[in-house]
mmCIF file of C-alpha atoms and ligand atoms in Angstrom:
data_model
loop_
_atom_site.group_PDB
_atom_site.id
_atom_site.type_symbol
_atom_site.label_atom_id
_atom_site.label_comp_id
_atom_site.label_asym_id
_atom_site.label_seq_id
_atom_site.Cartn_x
_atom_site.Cartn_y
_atom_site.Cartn_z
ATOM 1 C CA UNK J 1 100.707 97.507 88.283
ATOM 2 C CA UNK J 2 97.814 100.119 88.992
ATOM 3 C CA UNK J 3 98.669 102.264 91.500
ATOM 4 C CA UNK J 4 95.433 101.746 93.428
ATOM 5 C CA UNK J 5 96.032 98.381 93.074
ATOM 6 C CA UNK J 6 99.601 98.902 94.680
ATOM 7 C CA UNK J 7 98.730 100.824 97.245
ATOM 8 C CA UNK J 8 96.012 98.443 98.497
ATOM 9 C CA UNK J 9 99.169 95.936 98.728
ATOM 10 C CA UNK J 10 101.232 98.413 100.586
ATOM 11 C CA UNK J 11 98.669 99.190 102.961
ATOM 12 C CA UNK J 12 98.221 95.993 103.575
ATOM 13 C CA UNK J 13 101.773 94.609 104.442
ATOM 14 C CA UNK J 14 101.856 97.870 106.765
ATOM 15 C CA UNK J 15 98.803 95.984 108.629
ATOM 16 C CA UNK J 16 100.573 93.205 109.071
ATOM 17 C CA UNK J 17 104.068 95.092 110.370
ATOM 18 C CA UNK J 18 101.978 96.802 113.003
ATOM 19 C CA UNK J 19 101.514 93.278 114.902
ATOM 20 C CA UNK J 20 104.326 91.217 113.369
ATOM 21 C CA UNK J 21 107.009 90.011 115.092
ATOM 22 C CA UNK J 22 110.753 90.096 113.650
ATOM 23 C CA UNK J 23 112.041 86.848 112.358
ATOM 24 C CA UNK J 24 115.511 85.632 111.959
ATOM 25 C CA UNK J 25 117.675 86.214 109.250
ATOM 26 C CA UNK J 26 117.141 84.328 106.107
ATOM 27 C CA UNK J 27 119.232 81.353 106.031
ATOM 28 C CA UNK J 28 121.059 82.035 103.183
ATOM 29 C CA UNK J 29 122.841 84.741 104.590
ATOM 30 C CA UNK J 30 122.569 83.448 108.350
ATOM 31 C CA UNK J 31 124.490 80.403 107.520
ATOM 32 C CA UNK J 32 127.047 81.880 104.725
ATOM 33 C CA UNK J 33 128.566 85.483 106.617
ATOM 34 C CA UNK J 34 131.484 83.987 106.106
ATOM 35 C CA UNK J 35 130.969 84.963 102.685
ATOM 36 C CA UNK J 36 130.294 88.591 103.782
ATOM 37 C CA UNK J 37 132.927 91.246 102.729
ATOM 38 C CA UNK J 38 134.905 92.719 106.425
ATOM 39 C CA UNK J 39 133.544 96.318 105.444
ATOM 40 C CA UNK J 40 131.393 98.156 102.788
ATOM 41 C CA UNK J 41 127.750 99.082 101.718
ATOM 42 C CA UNK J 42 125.096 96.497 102.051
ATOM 43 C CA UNK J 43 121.203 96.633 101.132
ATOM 44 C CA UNK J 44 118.822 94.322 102.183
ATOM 45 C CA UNK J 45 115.922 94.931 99.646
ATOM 46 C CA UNK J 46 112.388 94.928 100.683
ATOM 47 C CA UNK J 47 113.819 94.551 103.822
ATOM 48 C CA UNK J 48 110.088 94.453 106.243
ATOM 49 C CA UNK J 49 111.326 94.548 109.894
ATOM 50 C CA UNK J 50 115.037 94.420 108.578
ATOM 51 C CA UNK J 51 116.448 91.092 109.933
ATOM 52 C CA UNK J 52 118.936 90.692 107.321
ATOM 53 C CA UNK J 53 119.724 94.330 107.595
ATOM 54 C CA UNK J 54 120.250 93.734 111.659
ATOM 55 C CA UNK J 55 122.807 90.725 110.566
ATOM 56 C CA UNK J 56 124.310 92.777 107.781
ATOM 57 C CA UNK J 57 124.650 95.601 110.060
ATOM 58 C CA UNK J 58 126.356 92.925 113.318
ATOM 59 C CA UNK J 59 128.925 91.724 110.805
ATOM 60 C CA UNK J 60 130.186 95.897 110.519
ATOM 61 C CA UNK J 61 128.487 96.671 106.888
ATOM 62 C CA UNK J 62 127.408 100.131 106.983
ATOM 63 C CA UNK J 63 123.729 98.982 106.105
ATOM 64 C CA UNK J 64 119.961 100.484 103.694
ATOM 65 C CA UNK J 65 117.278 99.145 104.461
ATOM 66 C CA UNK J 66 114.555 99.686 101.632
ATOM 67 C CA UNK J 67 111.041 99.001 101.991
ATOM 68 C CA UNK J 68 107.869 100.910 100.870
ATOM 69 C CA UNK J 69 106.037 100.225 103.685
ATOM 70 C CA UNK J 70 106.560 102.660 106.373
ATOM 71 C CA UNK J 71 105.706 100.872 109.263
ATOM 72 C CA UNK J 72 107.836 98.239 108.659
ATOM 73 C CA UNK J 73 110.929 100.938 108.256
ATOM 74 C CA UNK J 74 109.664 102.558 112.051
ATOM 75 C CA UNK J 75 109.882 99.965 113.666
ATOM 76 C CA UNK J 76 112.736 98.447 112.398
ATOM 77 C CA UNK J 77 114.996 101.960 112.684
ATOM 78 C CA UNK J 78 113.750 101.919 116.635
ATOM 79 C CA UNK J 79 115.200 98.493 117.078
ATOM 80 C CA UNK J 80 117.965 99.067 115.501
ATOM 81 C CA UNK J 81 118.485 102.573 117.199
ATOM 82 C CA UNK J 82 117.951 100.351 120.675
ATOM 83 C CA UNK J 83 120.636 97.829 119.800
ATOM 84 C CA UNK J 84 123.225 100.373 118.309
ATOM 85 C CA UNK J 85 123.138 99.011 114.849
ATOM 86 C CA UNK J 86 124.296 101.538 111.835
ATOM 87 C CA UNK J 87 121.519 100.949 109.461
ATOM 88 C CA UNK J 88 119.686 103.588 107.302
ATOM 89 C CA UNK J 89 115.854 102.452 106.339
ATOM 90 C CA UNK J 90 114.609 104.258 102.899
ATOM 91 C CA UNK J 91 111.005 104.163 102.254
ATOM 92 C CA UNK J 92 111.412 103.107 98.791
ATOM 93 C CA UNK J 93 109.315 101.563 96.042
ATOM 94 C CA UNK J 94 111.770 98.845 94.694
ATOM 95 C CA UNK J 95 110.266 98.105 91.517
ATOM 96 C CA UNK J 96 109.805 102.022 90.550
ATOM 97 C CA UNK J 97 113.240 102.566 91.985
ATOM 98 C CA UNK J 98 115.796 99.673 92.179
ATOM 99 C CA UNK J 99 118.895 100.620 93.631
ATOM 100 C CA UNK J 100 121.542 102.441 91.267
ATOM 101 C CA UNK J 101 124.956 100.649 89.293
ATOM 102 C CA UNK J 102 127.516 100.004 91.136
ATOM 103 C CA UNK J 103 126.406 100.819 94.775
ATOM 104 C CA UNK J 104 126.303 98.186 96.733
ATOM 105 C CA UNK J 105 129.254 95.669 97.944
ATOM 106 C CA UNK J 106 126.332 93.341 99.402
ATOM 107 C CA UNK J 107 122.424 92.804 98.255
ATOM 108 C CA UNK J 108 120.080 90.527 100.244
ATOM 109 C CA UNK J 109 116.731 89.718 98.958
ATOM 110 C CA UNK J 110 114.683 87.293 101.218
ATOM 111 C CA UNK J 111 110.963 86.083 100.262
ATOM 112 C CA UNK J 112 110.642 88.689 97.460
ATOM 113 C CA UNK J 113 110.410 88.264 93.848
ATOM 114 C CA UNK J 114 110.317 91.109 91.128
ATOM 115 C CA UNK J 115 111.622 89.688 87.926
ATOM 116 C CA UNK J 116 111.923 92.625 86.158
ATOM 117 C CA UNK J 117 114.339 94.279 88.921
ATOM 118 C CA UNK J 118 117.052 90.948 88.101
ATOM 119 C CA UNK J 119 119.240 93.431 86.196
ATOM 120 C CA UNK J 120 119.191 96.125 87.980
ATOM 121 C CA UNK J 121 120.465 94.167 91.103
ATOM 122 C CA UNK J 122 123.214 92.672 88.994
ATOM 123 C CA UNK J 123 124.596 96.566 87.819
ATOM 124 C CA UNK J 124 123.950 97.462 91.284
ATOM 125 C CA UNK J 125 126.606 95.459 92.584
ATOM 126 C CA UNK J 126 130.122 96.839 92.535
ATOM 127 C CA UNK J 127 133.107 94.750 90.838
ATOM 128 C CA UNK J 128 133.408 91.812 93.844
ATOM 129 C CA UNK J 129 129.716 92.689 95.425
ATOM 130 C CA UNK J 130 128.054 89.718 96.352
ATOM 131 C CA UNK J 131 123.954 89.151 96.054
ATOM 132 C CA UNK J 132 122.269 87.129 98.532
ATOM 133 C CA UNK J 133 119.104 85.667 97.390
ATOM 134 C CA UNK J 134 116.073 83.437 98.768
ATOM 135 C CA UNK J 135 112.887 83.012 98.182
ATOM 136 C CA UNK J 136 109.829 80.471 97.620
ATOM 137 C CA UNK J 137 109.897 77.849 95.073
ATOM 138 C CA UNK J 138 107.057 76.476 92.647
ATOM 139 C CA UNK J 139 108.785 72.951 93.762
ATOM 140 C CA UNK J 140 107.551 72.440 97.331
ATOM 141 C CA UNK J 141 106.337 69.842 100.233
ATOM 142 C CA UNK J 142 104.481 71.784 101.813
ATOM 143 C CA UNK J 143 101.521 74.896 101.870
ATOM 144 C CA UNK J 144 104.064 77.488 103.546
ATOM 145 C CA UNK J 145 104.383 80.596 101.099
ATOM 146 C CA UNK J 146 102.542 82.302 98.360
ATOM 147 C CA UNK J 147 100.016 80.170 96.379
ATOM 148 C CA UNK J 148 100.070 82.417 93.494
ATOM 149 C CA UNK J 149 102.919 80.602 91.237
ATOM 150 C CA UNK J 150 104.384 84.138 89.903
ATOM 151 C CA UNK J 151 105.679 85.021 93.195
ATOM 152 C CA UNK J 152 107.681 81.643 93.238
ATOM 153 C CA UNK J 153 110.606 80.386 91.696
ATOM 154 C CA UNK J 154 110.668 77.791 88.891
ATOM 155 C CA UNK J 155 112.836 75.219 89.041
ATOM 156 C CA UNK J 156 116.551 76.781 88.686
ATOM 157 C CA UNK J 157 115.038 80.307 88.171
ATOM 158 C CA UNK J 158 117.342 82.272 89.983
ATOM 159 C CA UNK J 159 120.747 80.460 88.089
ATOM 160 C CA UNK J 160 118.746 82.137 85.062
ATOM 161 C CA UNK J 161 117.206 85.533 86.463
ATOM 162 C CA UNK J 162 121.804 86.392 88.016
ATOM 163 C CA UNK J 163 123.501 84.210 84.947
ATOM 164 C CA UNK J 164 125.721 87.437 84.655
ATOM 165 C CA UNK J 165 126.992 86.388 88.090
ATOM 166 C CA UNK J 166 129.588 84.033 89.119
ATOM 167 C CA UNK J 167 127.337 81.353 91.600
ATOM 168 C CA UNK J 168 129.100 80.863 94.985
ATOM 169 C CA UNK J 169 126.581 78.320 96.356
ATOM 170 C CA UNK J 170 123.127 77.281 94.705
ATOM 171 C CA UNK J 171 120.402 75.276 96.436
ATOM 172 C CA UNK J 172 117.409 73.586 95.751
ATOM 173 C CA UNK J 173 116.278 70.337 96.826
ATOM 174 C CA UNK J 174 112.649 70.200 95.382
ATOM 175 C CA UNK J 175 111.016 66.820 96.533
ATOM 176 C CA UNK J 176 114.356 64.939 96.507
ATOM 177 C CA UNK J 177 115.206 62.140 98.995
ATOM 178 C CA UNK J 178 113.602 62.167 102.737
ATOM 179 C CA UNK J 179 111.109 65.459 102.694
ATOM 180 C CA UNK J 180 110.881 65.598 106.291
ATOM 181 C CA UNK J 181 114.574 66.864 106.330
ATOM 182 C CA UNK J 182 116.463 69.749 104.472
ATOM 183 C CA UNK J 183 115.669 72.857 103.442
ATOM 184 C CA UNK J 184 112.493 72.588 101.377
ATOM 185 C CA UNK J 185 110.119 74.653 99.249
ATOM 186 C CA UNK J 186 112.778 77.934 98.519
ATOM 187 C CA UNK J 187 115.827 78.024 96.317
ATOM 188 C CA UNK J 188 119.182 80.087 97.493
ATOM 189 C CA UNK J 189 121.376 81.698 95.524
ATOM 190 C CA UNK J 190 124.753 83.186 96.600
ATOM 191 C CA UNK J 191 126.546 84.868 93.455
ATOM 192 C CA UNK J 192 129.455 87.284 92.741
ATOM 193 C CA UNK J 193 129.830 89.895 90.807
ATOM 194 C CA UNK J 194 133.349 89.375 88.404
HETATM 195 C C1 LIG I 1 107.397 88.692 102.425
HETATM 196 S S1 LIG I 1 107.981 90.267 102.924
HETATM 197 C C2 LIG I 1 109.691 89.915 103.153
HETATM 198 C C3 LIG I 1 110.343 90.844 104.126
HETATM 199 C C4 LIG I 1 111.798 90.507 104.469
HETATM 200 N N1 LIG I 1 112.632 90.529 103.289
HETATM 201 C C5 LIG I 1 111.858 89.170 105.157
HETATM 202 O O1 LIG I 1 112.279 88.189 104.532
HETATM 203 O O2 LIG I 1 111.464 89.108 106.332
HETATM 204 C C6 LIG I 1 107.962 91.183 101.411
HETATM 205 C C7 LIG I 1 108.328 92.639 101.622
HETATM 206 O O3 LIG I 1 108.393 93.282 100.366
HETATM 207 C C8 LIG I 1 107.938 94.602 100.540
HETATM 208 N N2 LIG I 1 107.574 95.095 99.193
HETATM 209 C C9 LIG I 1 106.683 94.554 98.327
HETATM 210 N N3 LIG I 1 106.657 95.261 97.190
HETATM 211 C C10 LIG I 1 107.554 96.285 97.345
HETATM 212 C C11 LIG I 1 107.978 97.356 96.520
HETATM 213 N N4 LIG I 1 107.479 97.534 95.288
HETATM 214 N N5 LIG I 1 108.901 98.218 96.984
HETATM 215 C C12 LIG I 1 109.417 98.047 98.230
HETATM 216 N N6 LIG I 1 109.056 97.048 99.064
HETATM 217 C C13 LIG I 1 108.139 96.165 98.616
HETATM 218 C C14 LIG I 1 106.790 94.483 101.513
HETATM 219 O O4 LIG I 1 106.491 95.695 102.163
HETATM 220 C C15 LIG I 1 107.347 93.421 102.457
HETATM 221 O O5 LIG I 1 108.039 94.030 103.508
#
């Protein structure tokens, strides 16, 4: 991408983090820290105010919290810093820097989606490391999310994007059945690495 172009983006998601409030955790890793290791080094990747990285950081992972925008990462290491939580945030640029082989024992990536990066994440992972993953699908019942189709998931993308990986728990349930219920218009991905 152009850099101007990029750093209109990253100004702009620092806009938003200066009035945003926190969210909760993604569910894919809300609902599954059972499948968390008892100790090592987690990352929650592209992180924004860090809710994953609070979790992570609750279960006792020694926690990164990458994010280029620096807001995000000041607001985020105060609340953290308030509730006694060890996390570290690195203003990072994720797609000009993914995180190095074999570093992490846990990687969550909520409602981002950088293709290219797929690999990296998978080396990045020590032997046993475990990569949380959810974002937006194309397949959906409803306007929430992007509208731009390359920043969501075709159908079974991320069984593709982390094939090297052994999958844990994979979900997508697309337009299936009663729409009103279930967890609709993102995919999950919970995968190992062997
Ligand atoms: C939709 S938000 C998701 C934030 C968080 N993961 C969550 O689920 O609440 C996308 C995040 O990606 C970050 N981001 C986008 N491109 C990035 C890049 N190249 N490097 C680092 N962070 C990036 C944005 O700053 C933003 O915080």
């Amino acid at each position: 991408m152009a850099s101007g172009q990029g750093d209109a983006r990253r100004a702009g998601w620092d806009n938003r983090y200066r009035e945003a409030e926190a969210g909760s955790a993604a569910a894919v890793l809300a609902d599954n820290t059972h499948l968390l290791p008892a100790r090592g080094l987690a990352l929650d990747l592209a992180c924004g105010l860090g809710s994953n990285a609070m979790l992570l950081a609750g279960a006792g992972l020694e926690t990164e919290a990458w994010d280029y925008s620096p807001v995000a990462l000041e607001r985020l290491g105060e609340r953290a810093r308030r509730q006694g939580l060890n996390i570290t945030p690195r203003e990072r640029d994720v797609e000009q820097a993914p995180p190095e082989p074999h570093s992490f024992d846990v990687i969550v990536v909520a409602n981002f989606l950088h293709r290219p990066t797929a690999p990296d994440l998978v080396r990045a992972l020590r032997p046993g490391g475990v990569l949380f993953y959810q974002t937006w699908s194309r397949a959906r019942v409803s306007d929430a999310g992007p509208s731009n189709p390359d920043f969501r998931l075709a159908e079974g993308e991320l069984l593709t994007l982390f094939a090297d990986l052994q999958p844990l728990l994979y979900r997508e349930e697309s337009d299936q059945g009663d729409t009103r219920r279930g967890l609709r218009d993102i995919a999950q991905l919970i995968a190992r690495r062997r």
